[in-house]
CSV table of C-alpha atoms in Angstrom, one decimal:
chain,number,residue,atom,x,y,z
A,1,MET,CA,0.1,-0.1,-0.1
A,2,ASP,CA,1.1,3.6,-0.8
A,3,PRO,CA,2.3,5.3,2.5
A,4,SER,CA,1.0,8.5,1.4
A,5,LYS,CA,-2.3,7.3,1.2
A,6,ILE,CA,-2.6,5.9,4.9
A,7,ASN,CA,-5.3,7.4,7.1
A,8,LEU,CA,-4.2,8.9,10.5
A,9,ARG,CA,-6.5,6.2,12.0
A,10,GLU,CA,-4.1,3.6,10.7
A,11,ILE,CA,-1.0,5.1,12.1
A,12,THR,CA,0.5,4.6,15.6
A,13,LEU,CA,2.6,7.8,16.4
A,14,PHE,CA,5.6,7.4,18.6
A,15,VAL,CA,6.8,10.5,20.5
A,16,TYR,CA,10.4,10.6,21.7
A,17,ASP,CA,9.8,12.8,24.7
A,18,THR,CA,10.1,12.7,28.7
A,19,ALA,CA,6.7,11.4,30.0
A,20,GLU,CA,6.1,14.7,32.0
A,21,ASN,CA,6.4,16.7,28.8
A,22,PHE,CA,4.7,14.2,26.7
A,23,GLU,CA,1.5,14.5,28.9
A,24,ALA,CA,1.5,18.2,28.9
A,25,SER,CA,1.9,18.7,25.2
A,26,LYS,CA,0.5,15.6,23.4
A,27,TYR,CA,-2.8,17.3,22.5
A,28,LEU,CA,-1.0,19.7,20.3
A,29,LEU,CA,-0.2,16.7,18.0
A,30,GLY,CA,-4.0,16.0,17.6
A,31,VAL,CA,-3.7,12.7,19.3
A,32,ARG,CA,-7.4,11.7,19.1
A,33,LEU,CA,-7.0,11.4,15.2
A,34,PHE,CA,-4.2,8.6,15.3
A,35,LYS,CA,-4.7,4.9,15.9
A,36,ASN,CA,-2.7,5.2,18.9
A,37,VAL,CA,-0.1,7.8,20.4
A,38,VAL,CA,2.9,6.3,22.5
A,39,ASN,CA,5.6,7.9,24.5
A,40,VAL,CA,9.1,6.6,24.3
A,41,GLU,CA,12.0,7.9,26.2
A,42,ASN,CA,14.9,5.7,25.0
A,43,PHE,CA,16.1,2.9,22.5
A,44,GLU,CA,14.6,0.2,24.8
A,45,ASP,CA,11.2,1.8,24.8
A,46,PHE,CA,11.1,2.3,21.2
A,47,ASP,CA,12.1,-1.4,20.6
A,48,THR,CA,9.7,-2.6,23.0
A,49,GLU,CA,6.7,-0.7,21.6
A,50,LEU,CA,7.8,-1.4,18.0
A,51,LYS,CA,7.6,-5.1,18.7
A,52,ARG,CA,3.8,-4.8,19.8
A,53,LEU,CA,3.0,-3.8,16.2
A,54,GLY,CA,2.2,-6.4,13.3
A,55,PRO,CA,4.6,-6.2,10.4
A,56,ASP,CA,2.2,-4.2,8.3
A,57,GLU,CA,1.0,-1.7,10.9
A,58,TRP,CA,1.9,1.8,10.2
A,59,PHE,CA,4.0,4.1,12.4
A,60,PHE,CA,5.5,7.5,12.6
A,61,LEU,CA,8.3,8.9,14.9
A,62,ALA,CA,8.3,12.5,16.2
A,63,VAL,CA,11.1,13.8,18.5
A,64,HIS,CA,10.6,16.7,20.9
A,65,VAL,CA,13.6,19.0,20.6
A,66,PHE,CA,13.4,20.4,24.1
A,67,TYR,CA,14.6,23.9,22.7
A,68,THR,CA,14.6,25.7,26.2
A,69,SER,CA,16.9,23.0,27.6
A,70,GLY,CA,19.9,23.2,25.2
A,71,ILE,CA,18.0,20.8,22.7
A,72,LYS,CA,18.5,17.9,25.3
A,73,GLY,CA,15.8,16.0,23.3
A,74,ILE,CA,17.9,16.0,20.1
A,75,LYS,CA,20.9,15.1,21.9
A,76,SER,CA,19.3,12.1,23.5
A,77,PHE,CA,17.8,10.8,20.4
A,78,VAL,CA,21.0,11.2,18.6
A,79,VAL,CA,22.9,9.0,20.9
A,80,SER,CA,20.1,6.4,21.1
A,81,HIS,CA,20.9,5.3,17.6
A,82,ILE,CA,17.4,4.6,16.7
A,83,GLU,CA,17.8,5.7,13.1
A,84,GLU,CA,20.8,3.6,12.8
A,85,VAL,CA,19.3,0.4,14.0
A,86,PHE,CA,16.0,0.9,12.6
A,87,HIS,CA,16.9,2.2,9.2
A,88,PRO,CA,15.3,3.8,7.2
A,89,VAL,CA,13.2,5.3,10.0
A,90,GLN,CA,13.8,8.8,10.6
A,91,GLY,CA,12.8,10.9,13.7
A,92,PHE,CA,11.1,14.2,12.8
A,93,PHE,CA,12.2,17.0,15.3
A,94,ILE,CA,9.3,19.1,16.6
A,95,SER,CA,9.2,22.2,18.8
A,96,ASP,CA,7.3,25.6,18.8
A,97,GLY,CA,10.7,27.2,19.6
A,98,ASP,CA,12.9,29.4,17.3
A,99,SER,CA,13.9,26.9,14.5
A,100,LYS,CA,16.8,29.1,13.5
A,101,ASP,CA,18.2,29.1,17.0
A,102,ILE,CA,17.6,25.2,17.3
A,103,LYS,CA,19.6,24.7,14.1
A,104,ASN,CA,22.5,27.0,15.4
A,105,GLN,CA,22.5,24.9,18.7
A,106,MET,CA,22.8,21.7,16.5
A,107,VAL,CA,25.7,23.1,14.6
A,108,ASN,CA,27.4,24.0,17.9
A,109,ALA,CA,26.8,20.4,19.2
A,110,ASN,CA,28.2,19.0,15.9
A,111,ILE,CA,24.9,17.5,15.1
A,112,ASN,CA,23.6,17.4,11.4
A,113,THR,CA,21.0,20.1,11.0
A,114,ARG,CA,17.6,19.1,9.6
A,115,GLU,CA,14.1,20.8,9.4
A,116,ILE,CA,12.3,21.6,12.6
A,117,TYR,CA,8.6,21.4,12.5
A,118,LYS,CA,5.7,22.6,14.6
A,119,TYR,CA,3.6,20.3,16.6
A,120,HIS,CA,0.6,20.8,14.3
A,121,GLN,CA,2.5,20.0,11.2
A,122,VAL,CA,3.0,16.3,12.0
A,123,GLN,CA,-0.6,15.6,11.5
A,124,GLU,CA,-0.7,18.1,8.6
A,125,HIS,CA,2.0,16.7,6.7
A,126,LEU,CA,1.1,13.0,7.3
A,127,THR,CA,-2.4,13.7,5.9
A,128,SER,CA,-0.9,15.6,2.9
A,129,GLY,CA,1.5,12.7,2.1
A,130,TYR,CA,4.5,15.1,2.8
A,131,PHE,CA,5.5,12.8,5.6
A,132,LYS,CA,5.3,9.2,5.1
A,133,PRO,CA,4.9,6.5,7.8
A,134,PHE,CA,6.6,3.2,8.1
A,135,CYS,CA,5.9,-0.4,8.7
A,136,LYS,CA,8.2,-3.2,10.1
A,137,ARG,CA,8.4,-4.9,6.7
A,138,MET,CA,10.2,-1.7,5.5
A,139,LEU,CA,13.0,-1.9,8.1
A,140,ALA,CA,16.5,-3.0,7.2
A,141,ASN,CA,16.7,-4.6,10.6
A,142,THR,CA,13.3,-6.1,11.0
A,143,GLY,CA,12.3,-6.9,14.7
A,144,GLY,CA,14.5,-4.0,16.1
A,145,SER,CA,17.2,-6.2,17.4
A,146,LYS,CA,20.5,-4.2,17.9
A,147,PRO,CA,23.5,-4.7,15.4
A,148,ASP,CA,25.3,-7.9,15.8
A,149,THR,CA,28.6,-6.2,17.1
A,150,GLU,CA,26.8,-3.9,19.6
A,151,ARG,CA,24.5,-6.9,20.7
A,152,ALA,CA,27.6,-9.2,21.2
A,153,ALA,CA,29.4,-6.6,23.1
A,154,VAL,CA,26.7,-5.7,25.5
A,155,SER,CA,25.7,-9.3,26.1
A,156,GLU,CA,29.2,-10.3,26.7
A,157,VAL,CA,30.0,-7.5,29.2
A,158,GLY,CA,26.6,-7.2,30.8
A,159,GLU,CA,25.9,-4.3,33.1
A,160,PHE,CA,28.7,-1.8,33.3
A,161,ASP,CA,30.0,-0.7,36.7
A,162,TYR,CA,31.8,2.4,35.5
A,163,ALA,CA,31.7,4.7,32.3
A,164,ILE,CA,34.9,6.9,31.8
A,165,VAL,CA,34.8,9.9,29.7
A,166,THR,CA,37.9,12.1,28.9
A,167,ALA,CA,38.1,15.3,27.0
A,168,LEU,CA,41.5,14.6,25.5
A,169,GLU,CA,43.1,11.4,24.0
A,170,GLN,CA,46.6,12.5,24.9
A,171,SER,CA,47.4,13.3,28.5
A,172,GLU,CA,44.1,12.1,29.8
A,173,MET,CA,42.8,8.8,28.3
A,174,GLU,CA,46.5,7.7,27.6
A,175,HIS,CA,46.9,7.6,31.3
A,176,MET,CA,43.8,5.7,32.0
A,177,LEU,CA,44.4,2.8,29.5
A,178,PRO,CA,47.3,1.1,31.4
A,179,LEU,CA,44.5,0.7,34.3
A,180,LEU,CA,42.1,-1.0,31.9
A,181,LYS,CA,41.9,-4.5,30.1
A,182,THR,CA,40.2,-3.8,26.7
A,183,GLN,CA,37.9,-6.4,25.5
A,184,GLY,CA,36.3,-4.9,22.4
A,185,LYS,CA,34.8,-1.8,20.7
A,186,ILE,CA,31.1,-0.6,20.5
A,187,SER,CA,29.6,0.8,17.4
A,188,SER,CA,29.4,4.7,17.8
A,189,ASN,CA,30.3,7.9,16.2
A,190,HIS,CA,32.7,8.2,19.2
A,191,LEU,CA,35.6,5.6,19.8
A,192,ILE,CA,33.8,3.6,22.7
A,193,GLU,CA,35.7,0.6,24.1
A,194,TYR,CA,34.7,-1.8,26.9
A,195,GLY,CA,36.5,-4.1,29.2
A,196,THR,CA,37.4,-4.3,32.9
A,197,LEU,CA,39.7,-2.8,35.5
A,198,ALA,CA,43.1,-4.5,35.0
A,199,GLU,CA,43.5,-5.2,38.7
A,200,LYS,CA,39.9,-6.0,39.4
A,201,PRO,CA,38.6,-7.9,36.3
A,202,GLU,CA,35.1,-8.3,38.3
A,203,LEU,CA,34.5,-4.5,37.6
A,204,LYS,CA,33.3,-3.8,34.1
A,205,VAL,CA,34.1,-0.6,32.4
A,206,VAL,CA,33.1,1.3,29.1
A,207,TYR,CA,35.1,4.4,28.1
A,208,GLY,CA,35.6,7.0,25.4
A,209,THR,CA,37.0,10.4,24.5
A,210,GLN,CA,35.4,13.4,23.3
A,211,HIS,CA,35.8,14.5,19.5
A,212,ASN,CA,36.3,18.2,20.7
A,213,THR,CA,37.1,19.8,24.0
A,214,GLY,CA,34.4,21.8,25.7
A,215,MET,CA,31.1,21.3,27.5
A,216,ILE,CA,28.9,20.5,24.4
A,217,ASP,CA,30.8,17.5,23.2
A,218,ALA,CA,31.2,16.4,26.9
A,219,ALA,CA,27.6,16.4,27.4
A,220,ILE,CA,27.0,14.6,24.1
A,221,LEU,CA,29.3,11.7,24.9
A,222,ALA,CA,28.3,11.5,28.6
A,223,SER,CA,24.7,11.3,27.5
A,224,GLU,CA,25.5,8.5,25.1
A,225,MET,CA,27.3,6.6,27.8
A,226,ILE,CA,24.4,7.0,30.3
A,227,VAL,CA,21.5,6.4,27.9
A,228,ARG,CA,23.3,3.4,26.1
A,229,PHE,CA,25.0,1.7,29.0
A,230,ARG,CA,23.5,2.8,32.3
A,231,PRO,CA,26.7,2.6,34.4
A,232,ARG,CA,26.5,2.8,38.0
A,233,ILE,CA,29.0,5.6,38.2
A,234,LEU,CA,30.3,8.2,35.4
A,235,ILE,CA,33.9,9.3,35.9
A,236,MET,CA,35.6,12.2,34.0
A,237,PRO,CA,39.1,12.3,34.9
A,238,GLY,CA,41.5,14.8,33.4
A,239,VAL,CA,43.7,17.8,33.8
A,240,LEU,CA,42.6,21.2,34.7
A,241,GLY,CA,43.9,24.6,36.1
A,242,GLY,CA,44.4,24.9,39.8
A,243,LYS,CA,44.0,27.9,42.0
A,244,PRO,CA,47.4,29.9,42.2
A,245,ASN,CA,48.9,29.3,45.6
A,246,GLY,CA,46.4,27.0,46.6
A,247,THR,CA,47.2,23.9,44.5
A,248,ASN,CA,50.4,22.2,43.3
A,249,ILE,CA,51.0,20.2,40.0
A,250,GLY,CA,49.8,16.6,40.7
A,251,ASP,CA,47.2,17.7,43.2
A,252,ILE,CA,43.8,15.9,42.9
A,253,ILE,CA,40.5,18.2,42.9
A,254,ILE,CA,37.2,16.3,43.4
A,255,PRO,CA,34.4,18.8,43.1
A,256,SER,CA,31.9,19.5,45.8
A,257,LYS,CA,29.9,21.5,43.2
A,258,VAL,CA,30.6,22.8,39.7
A,259,PHE,CA,29.4,26.0,38.2
A,260,THR,CA,29.6,28.1,35.0
A,261,ILE,CA,30.5,31.8,35.1
A,262,ASP,CA,30.3,32.9,31.6
A,263,LYS,CA,26.5,32.7,31.1
A,264,GLY,CA,24.5,36.0,31.7
A,265,LYS,CA,23.6,39.3,30.3
A,266,ILE,CA,25.5,42.3,29.0
A,267,SER,CA,23.7,45.6,29.8
A,268,LYS,CA,25.3,49.0,29.3
A,269,GLY,CA,28.7,47.4,28.9
A,270,GLU,CA,28.6,45.6,32.2
A,271,PHE,CA,28.3,41.7,32.3
A,272,LYS,CA,25.9,40.3,34.9
A,273,PRO,CA,26.5,36.6,35.4
A,274,GLU,CA,23.8,33.9,35.6
A,275,LEU,CA,25.3,30.9,37.6
A,276,GLU,CA,24.4,27.4,36.6
A,277,VAL,CA,25.4,25.2,39.6
A,278,SER,CA,25.5,21.5,39.9
A,279,ASN,CA,26.2,20.0,43.4
A,280,SER,CA,28.3,16.8,43.2
A,281,ILE,CA,28.6,15.7,46.9
A,282,ASN,CA,27.3,12.0,47.1
A,283,PRO,CA,28.0,8.9,49.0
A,284,TYR,CA,30.8,7.9,46.5
A,285,VAL,CA,32.6,11.1,47.1
A,286,LYS,CA,32.3,10.8,50.9
A,287,LYS,CA,33.8,7.4,50.8
A,288,ILE,CA,36.8,8.9,49.0
A,289,GLU,CA,36.9,11.7,51.4
A,290,ARG,CA,37.0,9.2,54.3
A,291,VAL,CA,40.1,7.4,53.1
A,292,LYS,CA,41.8,10.8,51.7
A,293,ARG,CA,44.9,10.4,53.9
A,294,LYS,CA,45.3,6.8,52.8
A,295,ILE,CA,45.1,7.6,49.1
A,296,GLU,CA,47.6,10.6,49.6
A,297,ARG,CA,50.0,8.3,51.4
A,298,PHE,CA,49.7,5.7,48.6
A,299,ILE,CA,50.5,8.2,45.8
A,300,GLN,CA,53.3,9.5,47.8
A,301,ASP,CA,54.8,6.0,48.0
A,302,ASN,CA,54.3,5.3,44.5
A,303,ASP,CA,55.3,8.7,42.8
A,304,HIS,CA,58.9,8.7,41.9
A,305,SER,CA,58.7,12.6,41.6
A,306,LYS,CA,58.2,12.7,45.3
A,307,ARG,CA,55.7,15.7,45.1
A,308,GLN,CA,53.5,16.5,48.1
A,309,VAL,CA,50.1,15.6,46.5
A,310,GLN,CA,47.0,16.7,48.2
A,311,ILE,CA,43.4,15.9,47.4
A,312,HIS,CA,41.0,18.8,47.5
A,313,PHE,CA,37.1,18.6,47.7
A,314,GLU,CA,36.1,22.1,46.7
A,315,PRO,CA,34.2,23.9,43.9
A,316,ILE,CA,35.3,23.8,40.2
A,317,ALA,CA,34.3,26.7,38.0
A,318,CYS,CA,33.7,25.9,34.2
A,319,VAL,CA,34.0,28.2,31.2
A,320,ARG,CA,33.9,27.9,27.3
A,321,GLN,CA,37.5,29.3,26.9
A,322,VAL,CA,40.9,28.7,27.5
A,323,ILE,CA,42.0,31.3,30.1
A,324,ASP,CA,45.5,32.7,30.0
A,325,GLU,CA,45.3,35.9,32.2
A,326,ASP,CA,47.0,36.9,35.2
A,327,GLY,CA,44.7,37.7,38.1
A,328,TYR,CA,41.8,35.9,36.4
A,329,PHE,CA,41.2,33.4,39.1
A,330,GLU,CA,41.0,36.0,42.0
A,331,SER,CA,39.0,38.5,40.2
A,332,LYS,CA,36.6,36.4,38.5
A,333,LEU,CA,36.4,33.1,40.1
A,334,VAL,CA,36.9,33.6,43.8
A,335,ARG,CA,34.8,36.7,43.9
A,336,VAL,CA,31.8,34.4,42.7
A,337,GLU,CA,32.6,31.4,44.9
A,338,ARG,CA,35.3,32.0,47.5
A,339,LYS,CA,36.2,28.3,47.8
A,340,THR,CA,36.9,27.8,44.2
A,341,MET,CA,39.8,25.6,43.7
A,342,ALA,CA,40.1,24.9,39.9
A,343,LEU,CA,39.0,26.1,36.5
A,344,GLU,CA,37.8,23.6,33.8
A,345,MET,CA,36.2,23.4,30.3
A,346,GLU,CA,34.4,20.4,30.2
A,347,ARG,CA,32.4,19.9,33.6
């Protein structure tokens, strides 16, 4: 049957969205005119719901952009790999936000741009035949199973204990690799490998490095790790700038909170910051804090440079530029948060 001649009453509409937003906005899609409207939040949801359909039942996929939250809907959808696994299914992005700004955000996040549609256009374009629905017989990977390489990797490894993300391959990931025993690679736009801790093979790890430095690519890779592999703990080790006269090379800084300082408003030549703050103290950090002295002694005994290494549990500031300016730390960071101990680009 020609997909352009399908009645809306024959189509199941999948909406990639959070449950809360789906309930608040589903009527903008004209849900009563479809055979069914189903909320999906990740790959597993879509796979499960697709399996409920018969091979000749029609469906369509709309993806809520989340324009006001840094297009987090698009980012989550991209790393779900639904389009790759269920080819030729395509998610159509929907938002009532500024489509030009959304596309700019996609460019900044290294995501291929595509058209952004209004909510009401889903129904309108399906009725006109501009949008064409799919059925399972049309899929290259019928039944929705994951690609063999990824399915084998995940089934072999099982649930991951840790996910490790680094901003740099050199100076960061290269220092992590000797601690890991690599077992294989997982299909992704990033280089993502999996294995175990070398000295504790019962602990399973998945790890990867960003394509580019900065918060955007860090968020993309971290989201992919969380959505696809659901680790117990996400770890981001790496180098950063320490507080002058407060830290030494080799010190370890574990953030009690992370905050940005370069978001805000310029009015009459004056910049007024709008802080974004994420508190990061949790039971795992407290466990490390409890054995702080023991870790410091271990490093001291095994570090041939014989540096006096300290572990700090203090705030870390995050900016989107590389800072090379005398006095910046005191004038810009400590003024905002007096306990600030370091400056970073990815947190």
